[in-house]
């Protein structure tokens, strides 16, 4: 068996064979530390199940997932990497490479079909940093839930996902994420394990389904409401809510009924308070 794809020697061999370089436009940085990749795969909760990967690159994480999963479905947008992946992952017959933009595919339909075949479906990926949020929100907002999401992202984005109220990283993304999942940072990743080395550090965040799901009458409307509350961080909640189209006296009543001061900012409200505010907002 060959050395792991994430080893320096194997990565260099693959890059040289295919005359490859990391494409900045696709946010590519190749991992060259097998132990890190192995640990991410071990934490993915996908043993003997189906794992979906986005942006497999040259297959470093894919390989480790394939050693554990019953099936790996990997979406790759970069034309140059399809032949590379066929070569690097030729030993694994449980890997399916799909040459498609993940943001354009029908995720609901995929998960619906996979649920007929597998007890558990998880997502595990080293996400391209320039489209981390669109990819995750495509998964978050799907009508068909996955059981667990384990992704490597930019450290400052990881901090926002897991932030508590009244901290500098807390924003609409924090609230929406925490409405949907229990989020936690499980690994911190130094920039030195990549080729080429990026200008930022990374972290691996895991999102697990909540044991008790939060409910509002319209999740899409709730998410837009939360985004509106944070629209201008330096403004008060009252001033941000004025942008959403209701009369000042209605906004004042909503804030008063929630037991809040008119001078409070959105960052001081936790998830439960946002749900309460949203429900009051819908009623007025």
Tab-separated table of C-alpha atoms in Angstrom:
chain	number	residue	atom	x	y	z
A	1	UNK	CA	0.000	0.000	0.000
A	2	UNK	CA	1.231	3.499	-0.827
A	3	UNK	CA	2.071	6.113	1.777
A	4	UNK	CA	-0.921	8.264	2.811
A	5	UNK	CA	-1.861	10.903	0.230
A	6	UNK	CA	-1.368	13.577	2.898
A	7	UNK	CA	2.315	12.663	3.351
A	8	UNK	CA	4.781	15.169	1.895
A	9	UNK	CA	6.306	12.543	-0.408
A	10	UNK	CA	2.989	11.328	-1.824
A	11	UNK	CA	1.557	14.837	-2.226
A	12	UNK	CA	4.673	15.954	-4.108
A	13	UNK	CA	4.584	12.820	-6.286
A	14	UNK	CA	0.929	13.469	-7.269
A	15	UNK	CA	1.475	17.184	-7.889
A	16	UNK	CA	4.531	16.459	-10.034
A	17	UNK	CA	2.878	13.651	-12.004
A	18	UNK	CA	-0.055	15.858	-13.008
A	19	UNK	CA	1.889	19.145	-13.157
A	20	UNK	CA	-0.504	20.539	-10.569
A	21	UNK	CA	-0.506	23.652	-8.448
A	22	UNK	CA	-3.014	24.950	-5.904
A	23	UNK	CA	-5.619	27.130	-7.592
A	24	UNK	CA	-6.195	30.277	-5.532
A	25	UNK	CA	-9.590	30.903	-7.143
A	26	UNK	CA	-10.857	27.630	-5.667
A	27	UNK	CA	-9.290	28.251	-2.254
A	28	UNK	CA	-7.013	25.231	-2.584
A	29	UNK	CA	-4.345	24.341	-0.036
A	30	UNK	CA	-3.176	20.735	0.141
A	31	UNK	CA	-2.771	19.139	3.608
A	32	UNK	CA	0.638	17.543	4.184
A	33	UNK	CA	0.173	16.046	7.654
A	34	UNK	CA	-1.323	12.505	7.649
A	35	UNK	CA	-1.995	12.492	11.405
A	36	UNK	CA	-4.295	15.522	11.180
A	37	UNK	CA	-6.292	14.066	8.299
A	38	UNK	CA	-6.607	10.735	10.099
A	39	UNK	CA	-7.919	12.454	13.232
A	40	UNK	CA	-10.523	14.434	11.266
A	41	UNK	CA	-11.776	11.208	9.648
A	42	UNK	CA	-11.886	9.430	13.020
A	43	UNK	CA	-14.120	12.205	14.380
A	44	UNK	CA	-16.487	12.289	11.389
A	45	UNK	CA	-18.929	9.737	12.896
A	46	UNK	CA	-19.162	7.997	9.537
A	47	UNK	CA	-17.809	4.493	10.248
A	48	UNK	CA	-19.644	1.973	8.048
A	49	UNK	CA	-22.016	4.733	6.930
A	50	UNK	CA	-22.270	7.208	4.020
A	51	UNK	CA	-20.042	10.288	4.018
A	52	UNK	CA	-20.433	13.308	1.730
A	53	UNK	CA	-17.294	15.355	1.064
A	54	UNK	CA	-17.058	18.743	-0.663
A	55	UNK	CA	-13.803	19.754	-2.354
A	56	UNK	CA	-11.663	16.597	-2.032
A	57	UNK	CA	-8.608	18.199	-3.662
A	58	UNK	CA	-6.134	15.404	-4.434
A	59	UNK	CA	-7.891	12.990	-2.063
A	60	UNK	CA	-5.999	13.307	1.249
A	61	UNK	CA	-9.097	13.358	3.465
A	62	UNK	CA	-11.123	11.241	1.039
A	63	UNK	CA	-8.641	8.390	1.461
A	64	UNK	CA	-9.018	8.376	5.253
A	65	UNK	CA	-12.803	8.568	4.983
A	66	UNK	CA	-12.822	5.657	2.516
A	67	UNK	CA	-10.927	3.495	5.014
A	68	UNK	CA	-13.828	3.901	7.463
A	69	UNK	CA	-17.043	4.506	5.511
A	70	UNK	CA	-19.275	2.177	3.558
A	71	UNK	CA	-19.510	4.844	0.833
A	72	UNK	CA	-17.913	8.244	0.178
A	73	UNK	CA	-19.500	10.697	-2.267
A	74	UNK	CA	-17.107	13.557	-3.069
A	75	UNK	CA	-18.049	16.691	-5.051
A	76	UNK	CA	-15.237	18.365	-6.978
A	77	UNK	CA	-15.638	21.439	-9.187
A	78	UNK	CA	-12.075	21.668	-10.540
A	79	UNK	CA	-11.736	19.967	-13.953
A	80	UNK	CA	-8.027	19.328	-13.383
A	81	UNK	CA	-8.601	17.171	-10.307
A	82	UNK	CA	-10.989	14.544	-11.694
A	83	UNK	CA	-8.214	12.476	-13.301
A	84	UNK	CA	-5.986	13.101	-10.288
A	85	UNK	CA	-8.603	11.697	-7.918
A	86	UNK	CA	-9.199	8.675	-10.172
A	87	UNK	CA	-5.459	7.989	-9.883
A	88	UNK	CA	-4.891	8.765	-6.189
A	89	UNK	CA	-7.982	6.872	-5.000
A	90	UNK	CA	-7.817	3.936	-7.444
A	91	UNK	CA	-7.484	1.460	-4.539
A	92	UNK	CA	-10.882	2.419	-3.108
A	93	UNK	CA	-14.015	1.071	-4.763
A	94	UNK	CA	-16.314	2.746	-2.213
A	95	UNK	CA	-15.508	6.278	-3.433
A	96	UNK	CA	-17.683	8.112	-5.965
A	97	UNK	CA	-16.268	11.335	-7.399
A	98	UNK	CA	-18.912	13.677	-8.783
A	99	UNK	CA	-17.642	16.444	-11.065
A	100	UNK	CA	-20.131	19.153	-10.132
A	101	UNK	CA	-20.459	22.428	-8.266
A	102	UNK	CA	-21.880	21.421	-4.883
A	103	UNK	CA	-23.764	24.727	-4.641
A	104	UNK	CA	-25.715	23.842	-7.807
A	105	UNK	CA	-26.683	20.251	-6.967
A	106	UNK	CA	-29.989	19.072	-5.450
A	107	UNK	CA	-28.915	18.320	-1.880
A	108	UNK	CA	-32.443	17.565	-0.627
A	109	UNK	CA	-32.943	14.890	-3.272
A	110	UNK	CA	-29.518	13.329	-2.628
A	111	UNK	CA	-30.116	12.981	1.125
A	112	UNK	CA	-33.657	11.701	0.568
A	113	UNK	CA	-32.319	8.887	-1.644
A	114	UNK	CA	-29.381	8.079	0.656
A	115	UNK	CA	-31.675	7.739	3.677
A	116	UNK	CA	-33.304	4.767	1.956
A	117	UNK	CA	-29.934	2.992	1.920
A	118	UNK	CA	-28.015	4.135	5.009
A	119	UNK	CA	-28.818	4.450	8.680
A	120	UNK	CA	-26.604	7.509	9.048
A	121	UNK	CA	-25.417	10.211	6.616
A	122	UNK	CA	-22.678	12.655	7.568
A	123	UNK	CA	-20.728	15.446	5.899
A	124	UNK	CA	-16.970	15.755	6.349
A	125	UNK	CA	-14.822	18.201	4.394
A	126	UNK	CA	-11.921	20.595	4.286
A	127	UNK	CA	-14.033	23.435	2.905
A	128	UNK	CA	-12.778	26.056	0.431
A	129	UNK	CA	-12.617	29.109	2.689
A	130	UNK	CA	-13.997	31.574	0.152
A	131	UNK	CA	-17.375	29.762	0.023
A	132	UNK	CA	-17.570	28.199	3.494
A	133	UNK	CA	-20.773	29.986	4.524
A	134	UNK	CA	-22.774	29.333	1.289
A	135	UNK	CA	-21.860	25.631	1.438
A	136	UNK	CA	-22.832	25.262	5.086
A	137	UNK	CA	-26.070	27.190	4.675
A	138	UNK	CA	-27.033	24.967	1.753
A	139	UNK	CA	-26.711	22.024	4.169
A	140	UNK	CA	-28.243	23.863	7.147
A	141	UNK	CA	-31.325	24.982	5.208
A	142	UNK	CA	-31.992	21.622	3.578
A	143	UNK	CA	-35.335	19.994	4.349
A	144	UNK	CA	-33.456	16.694	4.683
A	145	UNK	CA	-31.131	16.753	7.701
A	146	UNK	CA	-27.788	14.986	7.935
A	147	UNK	CA	-26.709	13.466	11.250
A	148	UNK	CA	-23.397	15.237	11.684
A	149	UNK	CA	-21.248	17.833	9.871
A	150	UNK	CA	-17.492	17.938	10.507
A	151	UNK	CA	-15.622	20.615	8.565
A	152	UNK	CA	-12.309	22.406	8.545
A	153	UNK	CA	-12.826	26.145	8.192
A	154	UNK	CA	-10.982	29.407	8.767
A	155	UNK	CA	-10.411	29.781	12.521
A	156	UNK	CA	-12.208	33.120	12.780
A	157	UNK	CA	-15.275	31.595	11.094
A	158	UNK	CA	-15.138	28.651	13.509
A	159	UNK	CA	-15.085	31.142	16.378
A	160	UNK	CA	-18.277	32.764	15.056
A	161	UNK	CA	-20.103	29.455	14.742
A	162	UNK	CA	-19.388	28.598	18.368
A	163	UNK	CA	-19.536	32.095	19.914
A	164	UNK	CA	-21.611	32.970	22.961
A	165	UNK	CA	-23.611	36.188	23.355
A	166	UNK	CA	-21.796	39.383	24.370
A	167	UNK	CA	-18.521	38.290	22.743
A	168	UNK	CA	-16.796	39.926	19.768
A	169	UNK	CA	-17.362	36.892	17.522
A	170	UNK	CA	-21.093	36.557	18.212
A	171	UNK	CA	-23.265	37.439	15.202
A	172	UNK	CA	-26.238	36.270	13.129
A	173	UNK	CA	-24.275	33.229	11.947
A	174	UNK	CA	-23.777	32.169	15.595
A	175	UNK	CA	-27.499	32.419	16.373
A	176	UNK	CA	-28.667	30.608	13.229
A	177	UNK	CA	-26.096	27.840	13.660
A	178	UNK	CA	-27.036	27.324	17.301
A	179	UNK	CA	-30.729	27.217	16.377
A	180	UNK	CA	-30.029	24.269	14.084
A	181	UNK	CA	-27.137	22.367	15.662
A	182	UNK	CA	-24.949	21.893	18.704
A	183	UNK	CA	-21.647	23.326	17.428
A	184	UNK	CA	-18.183	22.854	18.917
A	185	UNK	CA	-14.572	23.276	17.836
A	186	UNK	CA	-12.871	19.886	18.035
A	187	UNK	CA	-9.419	20.715	16.602
A	188	UNK	CA	-7.229	23.746	15.982
A	189	UNK	CA	-5.130	23.490	12.830
A	190	UNK	CA	-1.907	25.470	12.269
A	191	UNK	CA	-1.257	26.989	8.842
A	192	UNK	CA	2.062	25.116	8.640
A	193	UNK	CA	0.431	21.802	7.643
A	194	UNK	CA	-0.631	23.080	4.209
A	195	UNK	CA	1.066	23.383	0.849
A	196	UNK	CA	1.008	26.222	-0.070
A	197	UNK	CA	0.862	27.722	3.422
A	198	UNK	CA	-2.166	30.041	3.807
A	199	UNK	CA	-2.090	33.339	5.704
A	200	UNK	CA	-4.545	32.110	8.340
A	201	UNK	CA	-4.996	29.328	10.862
A	202	UNK	CA	-7.853	26.860	10.660
A	203	UNK	CA	-10.101	24.877	12.959
A	204	UNK	CA	-12.310	21.815	12.673
A	205	UNK	CA	-15.898	22.449	13.757
A	206	UNK	CA	-18.476	19.750	14.344
A	207	UNK	CA	-22.237	20.286	14.124
A	208	UNK	CA	-24.447	17.617	15.714
A	209	UNK	CA	-28.219	17.416	15.473
A	210	UNK	CA	-29.929	18.810	18.555
A	211	UNK	CA	-31.652	16.256	20.789
A	212	UNK	CA	-34.526	18.740	21.174
A	213	UNK	CA	-35.124	20.761	18.040
A	214	UNK	CA	-36.026	24.451	18.283
A	215	UNK	CA	-39.186	25.399	16.427
A	216	UNK	CA	-40.531	28.616	14.937
A	217	UNK	CA	-43.387	28.920	12.458
A	218	UNK	CA	-41.118	29.837	9.539
A	219	UNK	CA	-37.399	29.119	9.794
A	220	UNK	CA	-36.436	31.104	6.683
A	221	UNK	CA	-38.274	34.160	8.039
A	222	UNK	CA	-36.650	33.683	11.458
A	223	UNK	CA	-33.175	33.575	9.888
A	224	UNK	CA	-33.870	36.797	7.960
A	225	UNK	CA	-35.146	38.412	11.162
A	226	UNK	CA	-31.929	37.473	13.006
A	227	UNK	CA	-29.786	38.808	10.147
A	228	UNK	CA	-31.770	42.060	10.279
A	229	UNK	CA	-31.147	42.375	14.036
A	230	UNK	CA	-27.382	42.249	13.392
A	231	UNK	CA	-27.413	44.290	10.172
A	232	UNK	CA	-25.300	47.094	11.637
A	233	UNK	CA	-23.446	45.819	14.671
A	234	UNK	CA	-22.847	49.243	16.205
A	235	UNK	CA	-26.550	50.121	16.099
A	236	UNK	CA	-29.039	49.212	18.805
A	237	UNK	CA	-31.508	46.393	18.258
A	238	UNK	CA	-34.271	49.018	18.061
A	239	UNK	CA	-32.537	50.909	15.224
A	240	UNK	CA	-31.788	47.735	13.272
A	241	UNK	CA	-35.403	46.579	13.614
A	242	UNK	CA	-36.615	49.917	12.175
A	243	UNK	CA	-35.046	48.789	8.870
A	244	UNK	CA	-37.434	45.799	8.762
A	245	UNK	CA	-40.462	47.969	8.011
A	246	UNK	CA	-42.635	48.145	11.113
A	247	UNK	CA	-43.743	51.302	12.892
A	248	UNK	CA	-41.573	52.614	15.788
A	249	UNK	CA	-44.318	52.066	18.378
A	250	UNK	CA	-44.678	48.421	17.264
A	251	UNK	CA	-40.914	47.877	17.552
A	252	UNK	CA	-40.867	49.502	20.993
A	253	UNK	CA	-43.707	47.231	22.172
A	254	UNK	CA	-41.900	44.136	20.835
A	255	UNK	CA	-38.713	45.048	22.714
A	256	UNK	CA	-40.602	45.994	25.894
A	257	UNK	CA	-42.671	42.782	25.857
A	258	UNK	CA	-39.436	40.786	25.583
A	259	UNK	CA	-38.203	42.492	28.753
A	260	UNK	CA	-35.397	44.339	26.967
A	261	UNK	CA	-34.109	47.906	26.993
A	262	UNK	CA	-34.358	50.045	23.839
A	263	UNK	CA	-30.588	50.612	24.081
A	264	UNK	CA	-29.691	46.915	23.931
A	265	UNK	CA	-27.685	45.575	20.983
A	266	UNK	CA	-28.351	42.263	19.232
A	267	UNK	CA	-25.084	40.775	20.497
A	268	UNK	CA	-26.503	40.828	24.072
A	269	UNK	CA	-29.387	38.460	23.177
A	270	UNK	CA	-29.085	34.679	23.267
A	271	UNK	CA	-30.922	32.208	21.015
A	272	UNK	CA	-33.940	31.857	23.313
A	273	UNK	CA	-34.355	35.644	23.411
A	274	UNK	CA	-34.219	35.858	19.596
A	275	UNK	CA	-36.930	33.197	19.339
A	276	UNK	CA	-39.051	35.142	21.842
A	277	UNK	CA	-38.477	38.416	19.952
A	278	UNK	CA	-39.318	36.808	16.613
A	279	UNK	CA	-42.569	35.329	17.949
A	280	UNK	CA	-43.584	38.733	19.368
A	281	UNK	CA	-42.622	40.390	16.070
A	282	UNK	CA	-44.852	38.006	14.092
A	283	UNK	CA	-47.809	38.639	16.385
A	284	UNK	CA	-47.691	42.441	16.257
